[in-house]
Short mmCIF file of C-alpha atoms in Angstrom, two decimals:
data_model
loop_
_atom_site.label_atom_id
_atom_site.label_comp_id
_atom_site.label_asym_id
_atom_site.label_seq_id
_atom_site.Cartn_x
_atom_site.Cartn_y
_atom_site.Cartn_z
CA UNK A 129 45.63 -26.69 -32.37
CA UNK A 130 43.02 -25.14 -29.79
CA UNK A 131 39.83 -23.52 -31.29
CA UNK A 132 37.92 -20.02 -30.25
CA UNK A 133 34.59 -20.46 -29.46
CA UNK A 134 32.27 -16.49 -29.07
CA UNK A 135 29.24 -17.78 -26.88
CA UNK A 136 26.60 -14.73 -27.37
CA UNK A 137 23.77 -14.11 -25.77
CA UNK A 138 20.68 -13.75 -28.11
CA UNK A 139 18.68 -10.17 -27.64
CA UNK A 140 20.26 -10.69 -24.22
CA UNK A 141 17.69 -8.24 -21.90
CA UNK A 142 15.14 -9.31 -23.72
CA UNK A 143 15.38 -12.78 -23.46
CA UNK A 144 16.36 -12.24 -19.35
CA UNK A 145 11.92 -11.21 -19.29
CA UNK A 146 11.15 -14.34 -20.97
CA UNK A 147 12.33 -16.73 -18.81
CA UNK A 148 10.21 -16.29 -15.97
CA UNK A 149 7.53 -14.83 -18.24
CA UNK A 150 6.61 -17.31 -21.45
CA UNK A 151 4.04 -16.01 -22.32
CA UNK A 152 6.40 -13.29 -23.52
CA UNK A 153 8.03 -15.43 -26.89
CA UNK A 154 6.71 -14.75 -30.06
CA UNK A 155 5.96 -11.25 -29.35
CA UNK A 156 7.56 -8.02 -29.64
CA UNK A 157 9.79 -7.24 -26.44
CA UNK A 158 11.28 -3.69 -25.87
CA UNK A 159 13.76 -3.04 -22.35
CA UNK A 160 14.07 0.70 -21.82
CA UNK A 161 17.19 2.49 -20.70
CA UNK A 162 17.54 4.02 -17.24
CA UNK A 163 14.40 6.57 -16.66
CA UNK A 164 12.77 4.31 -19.52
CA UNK A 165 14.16 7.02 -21.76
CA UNK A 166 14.90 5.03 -24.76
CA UNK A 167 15.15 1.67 -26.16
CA UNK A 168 17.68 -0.55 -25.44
CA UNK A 169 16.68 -4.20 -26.47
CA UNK A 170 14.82 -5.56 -29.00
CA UNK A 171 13.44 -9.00 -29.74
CA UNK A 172 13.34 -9.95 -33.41
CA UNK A 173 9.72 -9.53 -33.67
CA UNK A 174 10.03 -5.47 -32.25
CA UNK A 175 12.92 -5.47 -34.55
CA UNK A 176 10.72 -6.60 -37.64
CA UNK A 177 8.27 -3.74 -36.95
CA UNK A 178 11.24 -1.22 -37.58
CA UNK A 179 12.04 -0.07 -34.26
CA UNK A 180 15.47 1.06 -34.05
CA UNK A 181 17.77 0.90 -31.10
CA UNK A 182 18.21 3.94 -28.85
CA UNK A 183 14.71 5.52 -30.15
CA UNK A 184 12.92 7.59 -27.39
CA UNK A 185 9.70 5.40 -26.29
CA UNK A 186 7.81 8.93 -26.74
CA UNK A 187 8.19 8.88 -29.92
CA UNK A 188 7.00 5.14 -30.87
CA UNK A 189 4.00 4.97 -28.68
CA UNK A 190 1.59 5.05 -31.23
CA UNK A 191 3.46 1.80 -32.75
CA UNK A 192 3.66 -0.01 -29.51
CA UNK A 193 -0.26 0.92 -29.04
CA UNK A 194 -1.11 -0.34 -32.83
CA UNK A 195 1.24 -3.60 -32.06
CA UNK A 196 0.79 -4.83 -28.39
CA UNK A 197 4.15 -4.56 -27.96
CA UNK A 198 5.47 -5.10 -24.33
CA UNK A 199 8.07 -2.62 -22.54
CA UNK A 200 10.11 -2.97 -19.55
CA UNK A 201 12.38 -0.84 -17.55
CA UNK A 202 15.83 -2.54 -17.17
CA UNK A 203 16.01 -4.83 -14.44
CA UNK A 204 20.08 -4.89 -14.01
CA UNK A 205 19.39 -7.20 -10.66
CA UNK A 206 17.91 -9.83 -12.95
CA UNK A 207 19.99 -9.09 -15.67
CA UNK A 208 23.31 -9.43 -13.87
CA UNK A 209 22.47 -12.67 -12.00
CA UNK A 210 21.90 -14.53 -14.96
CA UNK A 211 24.58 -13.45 -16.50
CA UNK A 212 26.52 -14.84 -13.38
CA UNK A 213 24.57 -18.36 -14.09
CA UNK A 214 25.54 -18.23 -17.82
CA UNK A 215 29.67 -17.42 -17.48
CA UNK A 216 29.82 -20.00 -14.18
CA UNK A 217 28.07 -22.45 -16.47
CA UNK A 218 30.36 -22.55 -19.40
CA UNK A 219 33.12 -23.74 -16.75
CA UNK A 220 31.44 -27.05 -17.74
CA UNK A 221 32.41 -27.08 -21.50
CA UNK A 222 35.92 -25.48 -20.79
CA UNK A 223 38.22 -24.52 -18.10
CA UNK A 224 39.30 -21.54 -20.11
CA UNK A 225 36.96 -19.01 -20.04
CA UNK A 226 36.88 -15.09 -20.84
CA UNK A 227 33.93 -13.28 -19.54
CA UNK A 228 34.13 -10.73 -22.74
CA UNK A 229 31.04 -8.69 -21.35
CA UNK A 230 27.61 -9.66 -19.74
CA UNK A 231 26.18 -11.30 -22.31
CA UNK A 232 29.38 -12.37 -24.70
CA UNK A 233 32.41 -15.10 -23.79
CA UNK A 234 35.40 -16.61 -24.97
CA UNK A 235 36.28 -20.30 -24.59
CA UNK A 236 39.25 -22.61 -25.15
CA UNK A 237 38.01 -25.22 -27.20
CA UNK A 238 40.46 -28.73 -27.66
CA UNK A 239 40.29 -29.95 -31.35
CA UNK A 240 37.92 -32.56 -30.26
CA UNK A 241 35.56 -29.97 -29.24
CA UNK A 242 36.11 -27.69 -32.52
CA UNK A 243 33.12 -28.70 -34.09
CA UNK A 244 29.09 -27.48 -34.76
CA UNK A 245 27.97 -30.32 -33.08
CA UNK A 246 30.09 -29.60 -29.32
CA UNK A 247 28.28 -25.91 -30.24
CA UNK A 248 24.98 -27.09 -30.24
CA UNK A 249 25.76 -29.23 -26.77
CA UNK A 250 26.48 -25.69 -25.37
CA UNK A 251 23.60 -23.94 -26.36
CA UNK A 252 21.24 -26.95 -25.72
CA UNK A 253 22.68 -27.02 -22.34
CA UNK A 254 22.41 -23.17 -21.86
CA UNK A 255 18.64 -22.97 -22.63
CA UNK A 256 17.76 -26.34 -20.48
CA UNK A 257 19.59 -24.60 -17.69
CA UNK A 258 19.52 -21.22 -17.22
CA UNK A 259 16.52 -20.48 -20.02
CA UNK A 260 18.69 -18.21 -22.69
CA UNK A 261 19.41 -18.59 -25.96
CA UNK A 262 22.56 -18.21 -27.47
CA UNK A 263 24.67 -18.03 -30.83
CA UNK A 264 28.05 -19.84 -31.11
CA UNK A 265 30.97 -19.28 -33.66
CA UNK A 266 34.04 -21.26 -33.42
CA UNK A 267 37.18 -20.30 -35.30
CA UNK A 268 40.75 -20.56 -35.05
CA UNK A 269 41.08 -16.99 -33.59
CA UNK A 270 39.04 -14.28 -31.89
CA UNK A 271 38.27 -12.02 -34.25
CA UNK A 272 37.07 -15.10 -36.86
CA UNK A 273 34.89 -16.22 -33.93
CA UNK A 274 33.19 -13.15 -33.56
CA UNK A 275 32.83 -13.31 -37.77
CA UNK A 276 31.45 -16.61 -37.31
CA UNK A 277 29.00 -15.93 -34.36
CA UNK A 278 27.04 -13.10 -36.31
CA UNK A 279 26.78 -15.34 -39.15
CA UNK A 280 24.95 -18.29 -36.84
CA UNK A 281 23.23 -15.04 -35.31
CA UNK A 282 21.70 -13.88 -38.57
CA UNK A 283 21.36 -16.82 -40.10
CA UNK A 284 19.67 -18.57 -37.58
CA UNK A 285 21.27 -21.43 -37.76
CA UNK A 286 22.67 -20.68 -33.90
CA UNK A 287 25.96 -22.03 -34.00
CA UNK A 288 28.68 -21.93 -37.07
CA UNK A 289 31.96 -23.09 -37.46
CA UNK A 290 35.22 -21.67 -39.19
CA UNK A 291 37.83 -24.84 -39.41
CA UNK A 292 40.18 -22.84 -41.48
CA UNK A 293 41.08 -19.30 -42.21
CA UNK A 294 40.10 -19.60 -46.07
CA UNK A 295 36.60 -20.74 -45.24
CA UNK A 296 35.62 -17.57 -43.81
CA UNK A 297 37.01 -15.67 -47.52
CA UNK A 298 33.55 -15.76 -48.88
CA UNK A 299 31.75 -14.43 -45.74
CA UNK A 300 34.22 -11.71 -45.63
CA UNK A 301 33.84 -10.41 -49.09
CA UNK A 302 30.25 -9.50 -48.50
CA UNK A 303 31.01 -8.07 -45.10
CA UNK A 304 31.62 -4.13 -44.87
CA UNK A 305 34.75 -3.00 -43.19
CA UNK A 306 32.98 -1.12 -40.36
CA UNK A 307 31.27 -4.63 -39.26
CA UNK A 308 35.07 -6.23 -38.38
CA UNK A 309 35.78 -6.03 -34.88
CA UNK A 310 37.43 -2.99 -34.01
CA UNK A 311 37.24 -0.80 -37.23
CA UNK A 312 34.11 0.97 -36.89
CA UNK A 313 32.82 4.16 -38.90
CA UNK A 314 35.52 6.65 -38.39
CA UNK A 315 38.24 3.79 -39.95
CA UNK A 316 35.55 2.95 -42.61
CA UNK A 317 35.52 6.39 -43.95
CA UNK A 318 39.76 6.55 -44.51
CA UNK A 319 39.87 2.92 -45.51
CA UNK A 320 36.72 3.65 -48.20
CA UNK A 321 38.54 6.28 -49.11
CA UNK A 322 41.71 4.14 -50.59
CA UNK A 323 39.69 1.31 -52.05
CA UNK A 324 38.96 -0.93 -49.01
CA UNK A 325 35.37 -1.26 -48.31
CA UNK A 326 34.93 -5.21 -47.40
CA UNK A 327 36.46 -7.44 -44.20
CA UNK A 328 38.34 -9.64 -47.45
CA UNK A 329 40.11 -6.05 -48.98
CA UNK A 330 40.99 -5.46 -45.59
CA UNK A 331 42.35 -8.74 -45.10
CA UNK A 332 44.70 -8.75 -48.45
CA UNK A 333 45.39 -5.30 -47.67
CA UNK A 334 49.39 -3.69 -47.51
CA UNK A 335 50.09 -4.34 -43.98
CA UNK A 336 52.33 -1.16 -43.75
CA UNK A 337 49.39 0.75 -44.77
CA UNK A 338 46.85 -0.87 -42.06
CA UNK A 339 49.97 -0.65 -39.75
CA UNK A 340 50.50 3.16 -40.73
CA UNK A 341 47.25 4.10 -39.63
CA UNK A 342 45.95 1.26 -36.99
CA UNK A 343 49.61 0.31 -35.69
CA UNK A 344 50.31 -2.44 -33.93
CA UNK A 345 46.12 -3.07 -33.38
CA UNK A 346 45.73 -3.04 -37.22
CA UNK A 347 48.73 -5.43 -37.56
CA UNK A 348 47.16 -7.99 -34.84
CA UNK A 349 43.72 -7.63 -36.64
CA UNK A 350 45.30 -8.30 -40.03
CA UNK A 351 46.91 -11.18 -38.25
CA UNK A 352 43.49 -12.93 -36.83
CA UNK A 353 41.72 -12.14 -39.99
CA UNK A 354 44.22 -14.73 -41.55
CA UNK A 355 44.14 -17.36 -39.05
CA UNK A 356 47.02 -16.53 -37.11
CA UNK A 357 46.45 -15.90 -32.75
CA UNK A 358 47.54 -13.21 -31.49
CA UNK A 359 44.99 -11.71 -28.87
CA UNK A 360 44.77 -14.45 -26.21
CA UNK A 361 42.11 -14.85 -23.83
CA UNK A 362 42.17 -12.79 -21.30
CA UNK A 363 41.44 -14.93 -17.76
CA UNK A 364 42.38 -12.15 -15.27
CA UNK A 365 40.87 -8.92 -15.80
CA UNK A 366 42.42 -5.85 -15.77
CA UNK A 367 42.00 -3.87 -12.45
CA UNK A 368 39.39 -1.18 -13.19
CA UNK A 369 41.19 2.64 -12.99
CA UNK A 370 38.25 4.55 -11.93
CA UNK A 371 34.50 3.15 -11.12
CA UNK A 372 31.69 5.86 -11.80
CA UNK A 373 28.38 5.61 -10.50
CA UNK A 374 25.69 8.54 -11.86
CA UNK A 375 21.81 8.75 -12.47
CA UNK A 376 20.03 11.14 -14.12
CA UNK A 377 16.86 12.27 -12.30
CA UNK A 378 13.29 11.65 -12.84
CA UNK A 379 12.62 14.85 -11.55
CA UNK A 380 14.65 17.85 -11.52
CA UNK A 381 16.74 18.92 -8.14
CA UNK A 382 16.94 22.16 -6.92
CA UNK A 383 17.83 22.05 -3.40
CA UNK A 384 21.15 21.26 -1.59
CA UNK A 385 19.27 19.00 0.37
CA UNK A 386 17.67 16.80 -2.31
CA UNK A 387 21.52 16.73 -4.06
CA UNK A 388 22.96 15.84 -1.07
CA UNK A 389 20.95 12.73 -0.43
CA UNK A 390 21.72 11.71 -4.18
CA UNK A 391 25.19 12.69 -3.58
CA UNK A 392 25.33 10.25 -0.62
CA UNK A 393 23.39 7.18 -2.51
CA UNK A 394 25.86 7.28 -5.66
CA UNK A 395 28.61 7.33 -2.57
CA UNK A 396 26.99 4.64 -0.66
CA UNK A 397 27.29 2.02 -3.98
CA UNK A 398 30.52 3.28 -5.55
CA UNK A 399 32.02 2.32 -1.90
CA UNK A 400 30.10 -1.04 -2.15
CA UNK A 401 31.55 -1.50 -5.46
CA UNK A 402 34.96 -0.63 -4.30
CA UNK A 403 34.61 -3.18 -1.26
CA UNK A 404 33.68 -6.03 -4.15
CA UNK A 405 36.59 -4.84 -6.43
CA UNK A 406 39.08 -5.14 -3.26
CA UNK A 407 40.21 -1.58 -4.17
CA UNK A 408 40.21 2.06 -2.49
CA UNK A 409 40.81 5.43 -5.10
CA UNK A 410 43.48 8.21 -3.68
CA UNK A 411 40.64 10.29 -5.71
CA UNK A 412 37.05 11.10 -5.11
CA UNK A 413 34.88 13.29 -7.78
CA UNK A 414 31.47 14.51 -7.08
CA UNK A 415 29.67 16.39 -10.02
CA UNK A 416 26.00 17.49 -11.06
CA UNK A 417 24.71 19.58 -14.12
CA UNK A 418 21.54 20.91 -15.28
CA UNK A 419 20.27 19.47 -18.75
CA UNK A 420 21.76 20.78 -21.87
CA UNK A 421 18.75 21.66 -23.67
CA UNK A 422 17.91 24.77 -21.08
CA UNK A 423 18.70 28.32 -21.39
CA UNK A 424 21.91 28.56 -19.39
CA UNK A 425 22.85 24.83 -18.51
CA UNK A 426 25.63 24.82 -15.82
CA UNK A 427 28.17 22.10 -14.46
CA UNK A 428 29.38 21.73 -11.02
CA UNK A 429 32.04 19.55 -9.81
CA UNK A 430 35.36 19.31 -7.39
CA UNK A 431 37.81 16.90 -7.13
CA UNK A 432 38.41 15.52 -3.51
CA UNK A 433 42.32 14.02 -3.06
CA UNK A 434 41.64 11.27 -0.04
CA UNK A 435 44.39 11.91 2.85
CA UNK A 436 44.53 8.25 3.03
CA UNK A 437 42.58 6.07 0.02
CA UNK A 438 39.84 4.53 1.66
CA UNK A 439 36.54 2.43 0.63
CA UNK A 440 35.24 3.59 4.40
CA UNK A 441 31.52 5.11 3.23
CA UNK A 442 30.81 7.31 6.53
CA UNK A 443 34.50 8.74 5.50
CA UNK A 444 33.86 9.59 2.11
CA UNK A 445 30.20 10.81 2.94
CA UNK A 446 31.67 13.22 5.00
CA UNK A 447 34.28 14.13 2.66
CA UNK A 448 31.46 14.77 -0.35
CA UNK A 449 29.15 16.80 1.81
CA UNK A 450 31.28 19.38 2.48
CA UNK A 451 32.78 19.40 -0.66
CA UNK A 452 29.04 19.46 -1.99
CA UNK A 453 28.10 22.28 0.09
CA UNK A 454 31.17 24.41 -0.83
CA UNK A 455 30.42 24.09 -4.83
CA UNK A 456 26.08 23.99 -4.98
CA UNK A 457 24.82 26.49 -6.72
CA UNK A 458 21.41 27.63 -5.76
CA UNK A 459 18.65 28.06 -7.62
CA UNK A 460 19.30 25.73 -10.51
CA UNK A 461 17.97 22.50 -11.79
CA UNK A 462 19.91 19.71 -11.56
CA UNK A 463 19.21 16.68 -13.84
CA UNK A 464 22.09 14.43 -13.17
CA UNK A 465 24.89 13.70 -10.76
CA UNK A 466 27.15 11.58 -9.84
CA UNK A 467 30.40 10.39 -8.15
CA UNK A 468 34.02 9.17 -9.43
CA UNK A 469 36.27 7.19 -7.59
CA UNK A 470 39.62 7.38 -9.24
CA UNK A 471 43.40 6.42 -8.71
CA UNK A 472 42.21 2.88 -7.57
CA UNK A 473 44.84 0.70 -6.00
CA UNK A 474 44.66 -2.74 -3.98
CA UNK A 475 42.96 -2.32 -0.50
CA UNK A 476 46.43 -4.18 0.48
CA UNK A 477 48.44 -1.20 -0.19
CA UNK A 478 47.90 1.34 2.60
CA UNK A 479 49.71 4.11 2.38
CA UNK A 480 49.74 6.00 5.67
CA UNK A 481 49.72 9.48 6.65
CA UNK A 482 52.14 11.23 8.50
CA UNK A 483 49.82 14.38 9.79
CA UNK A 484 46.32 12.13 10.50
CA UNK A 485 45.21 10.17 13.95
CA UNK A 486 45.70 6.30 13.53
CA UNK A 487 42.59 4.73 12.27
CA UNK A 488 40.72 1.64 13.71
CA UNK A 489 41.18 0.05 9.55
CA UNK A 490 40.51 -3.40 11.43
CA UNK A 491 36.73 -1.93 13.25
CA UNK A 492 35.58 -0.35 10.00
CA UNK A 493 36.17 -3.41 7.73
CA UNK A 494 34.07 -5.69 10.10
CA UNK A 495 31.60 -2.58 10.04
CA UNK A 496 31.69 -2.49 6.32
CA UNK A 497 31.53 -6.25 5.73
CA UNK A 498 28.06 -7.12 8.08
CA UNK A 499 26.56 -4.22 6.12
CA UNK A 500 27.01 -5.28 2.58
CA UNK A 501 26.63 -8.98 4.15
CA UNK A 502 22.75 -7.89 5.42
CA UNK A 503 22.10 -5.85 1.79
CA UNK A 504 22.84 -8.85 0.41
CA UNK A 505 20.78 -11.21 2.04
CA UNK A 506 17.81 -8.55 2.44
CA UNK A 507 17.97 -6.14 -0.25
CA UNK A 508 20.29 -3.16 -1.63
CA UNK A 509 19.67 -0.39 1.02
CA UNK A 510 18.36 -2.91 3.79
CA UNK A 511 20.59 -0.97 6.12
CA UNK A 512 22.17 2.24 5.53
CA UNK A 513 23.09 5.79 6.53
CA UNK A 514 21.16 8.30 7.52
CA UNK A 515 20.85 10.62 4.96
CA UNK A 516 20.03 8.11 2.44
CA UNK A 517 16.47 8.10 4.44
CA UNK A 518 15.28 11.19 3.46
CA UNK A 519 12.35 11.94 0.62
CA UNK A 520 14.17 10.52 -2.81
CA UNK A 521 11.99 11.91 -5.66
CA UNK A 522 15.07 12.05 -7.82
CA UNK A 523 15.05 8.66 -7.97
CA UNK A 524 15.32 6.93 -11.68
CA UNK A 525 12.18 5.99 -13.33
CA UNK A 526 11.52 2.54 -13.66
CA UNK A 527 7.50 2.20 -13.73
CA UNK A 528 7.92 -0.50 -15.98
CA UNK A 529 10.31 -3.04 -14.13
CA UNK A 530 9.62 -6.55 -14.04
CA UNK A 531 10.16 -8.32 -11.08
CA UNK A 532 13.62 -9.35 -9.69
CA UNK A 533 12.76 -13.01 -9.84
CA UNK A 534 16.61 -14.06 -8.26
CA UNK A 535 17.92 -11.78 -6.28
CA UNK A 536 14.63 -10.49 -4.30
CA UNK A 537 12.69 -12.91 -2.13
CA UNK A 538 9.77 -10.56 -2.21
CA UNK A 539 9.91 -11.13 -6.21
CA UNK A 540 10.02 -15.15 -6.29
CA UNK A 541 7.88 -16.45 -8.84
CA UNK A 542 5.09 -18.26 -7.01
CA UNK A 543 4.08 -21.64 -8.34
CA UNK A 544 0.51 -23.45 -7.41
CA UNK A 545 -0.29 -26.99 -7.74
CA UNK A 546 -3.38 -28.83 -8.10
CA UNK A 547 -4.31 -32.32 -7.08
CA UNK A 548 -6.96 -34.11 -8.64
#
């Protein structure tokens, strides 16, 4: 019978800045959300100093003063091209492979390969390659996998290994329900509440009663928990229903024209995303509010129904800035804004419309294809539209951003030799 093996990324941002900077391990690492608002990674040694996850930087920069401790602004460019490095290169260890998130997968393991030491091949491999480390759990089923990965997480051991079902009883006893997969605090509280306050209750719980208030996701958890499959790996994604692309600003936005050009980036990437996802929304939403900590915050936003879906991004531009125009208020600071495509089908499915002029579909794809082909090779934004152009001082913060040591050839790491 096939194993589950949960590959997971250790400290994953974090450990993206040390491998092009070395000089980095052994000291406390923090990565910053967008606008370096708040703290989003940790490595252990930032952890050990009490910093807690999602803390404004404001507030800890005595401590990262006192400490030496190193920030950085996310660097999602970095970030998501080694992920890409990571999931292509566990293709080598099995042809079964669910990319769970960007730094967590799934793998098909034979029972040849169900052991610690095939684990520590992986993550050998993985840090000789690509420069992360990682923790391994293998188990008969998912959600023992993901028990046995955050015991070779906090343990340090770095990978562990569940043969049976029973093994994992004494782990489970000491776990608290709200640390299985999928319960969570509100669950923990009504679970608490009738006696069950460890992963093992859980487990040798009444099934009607987990069924009564989980259904049939308490019955499959009950299931895994006791060694039986029933959540398969998923190979083929789901198609996304809606893809949402939003910033808040570094500084506030007051003017029609500032919000348009913002209006017209987040367009300009949610139709690039689109394009990559092979899919066009019947649906386009364009919002912006002020923050909620002022005196009278407001909200604006309209809902644009597409006559004919479409990924075209001079067709939607036009579509949001008159829609834009119609709902700005005046007079107000915006803080955030952002677009959402929704009602995403194939881009195979056209459906046509009666009352509008034939379009040249054929003209704008080759249009649309050599300009995410040149942003590609030459940078995001290497060529674009015209309002994009203008002064962007709502642009998000990122003072703090490493380089982008893959994906930039501006940001290569440069490398010097000496001969003697």
């Amino acid at each position: 019978m096939n194993s589950i093996a949960l590959v997971d990324c250790n400290n994953f941002y974090v450990s993206c800045e040390r491998v092009f900077q070395p000089l980095l391990n052994g000291k406390p690492v923090l990565v910053l959300s967008n606008n370096d608002g708040c703290v989003v990674a940790r490595s252990s040694e930032a952890k050990a100093l009490g910093i807690k996850m999602g803390v404004p930087l404001f507030k800890i920069r005595d401590l990262v003063e006192q400490h030496n401790i190193q920030v950085f602004s996310s660097n999602y460019s970095l970030y998501g091209d080694l992920s890409h490095r990571i999931m292509t290169s566990l293709q080598f260890f099995s042809p079964v492979v669910e990319i769970y998130s960007i730094d967590e997968a799934f793998l098909e393991l034979t029972p040849n390969q169900s052991n610690t030491n095939y684990g520590k091949e992986i993550r050998r491999c993985l840090k000789q390659w690509i420069g992360i480390p990682v923790s391994i759990g293998i188990a008969p089923t998912k959600v023992l996998a993901k028990v046995a990965t955050d015991v070779a997480k906090q343990s340090g051991v770095g990978t562990f290994c569940l043969d049976q079902a029973e093994a994992a009883d004494p782990i489970l006893a000491t776990m608290p329900i709200a640390d299985i997969w999928g319960i969570g605090k509100r669950l923990e509280k009504w679970f608490t509440a009738r006696g069950i306050s460890t992963a093992l209750q859980f487990k040798q719980a009444n099934p009607e009663l987990v069924r009564k208030k989980m259904g049939v996701v308490g019955q499959r958890l009950l299931l895994e928990l006791q060694g039986i499959s029933c959540l398969p790996l998923e190979l083929i994604p789901n198609p996304k229903q809606e893809t949402c692309v939003s910033r808040s600003f570094a500084q506030a936005v007051t003017t029609l024209d500032e919000l348009q050009t913002a209006i017209a980036f987040f367009v300009s990437r949610a139709a690039e995303k689109l394009r990559r996802q092979q899919q066009t929304p019947a649906v386009m939403i364009i919002f912006a509010r002020t923050s909620f900590f002022i005196d009278q915050p407001i909200s604006i936003s309209q809902a644009i129904a597409l006559p004919t879906p479409t990924h075209y991004t001079p067709e939607l531009l036009k579509l949001a800035q008159a829609s834009l125009k119609q709902i700005f208020r005046p007079h107000h600071p915006y803080k955030k804004a952002g677009v959402i495509m929704t009602g995403l089908q194939s881009e195979r499915i056209v459906q046509g419309n009666l009352f509008e002029q034939p379009r040249d579909t054929e003209r704008q794809q080759r249009l649309m294809l050599t300009l995410d082909r040149l942003n590609k090779q030459f940078g995001r934004e290497t060529v674009g539209f015209g309002l994009l152009e203008k002064q962007q001082n709502w642009r998000m913060k990122s003072d703090l951003r490493s380089p982008r040591f893959t994906t930039a050839w501006d940001d290569l790491p440069e490398v010097k030799a000496g001969f003697y």
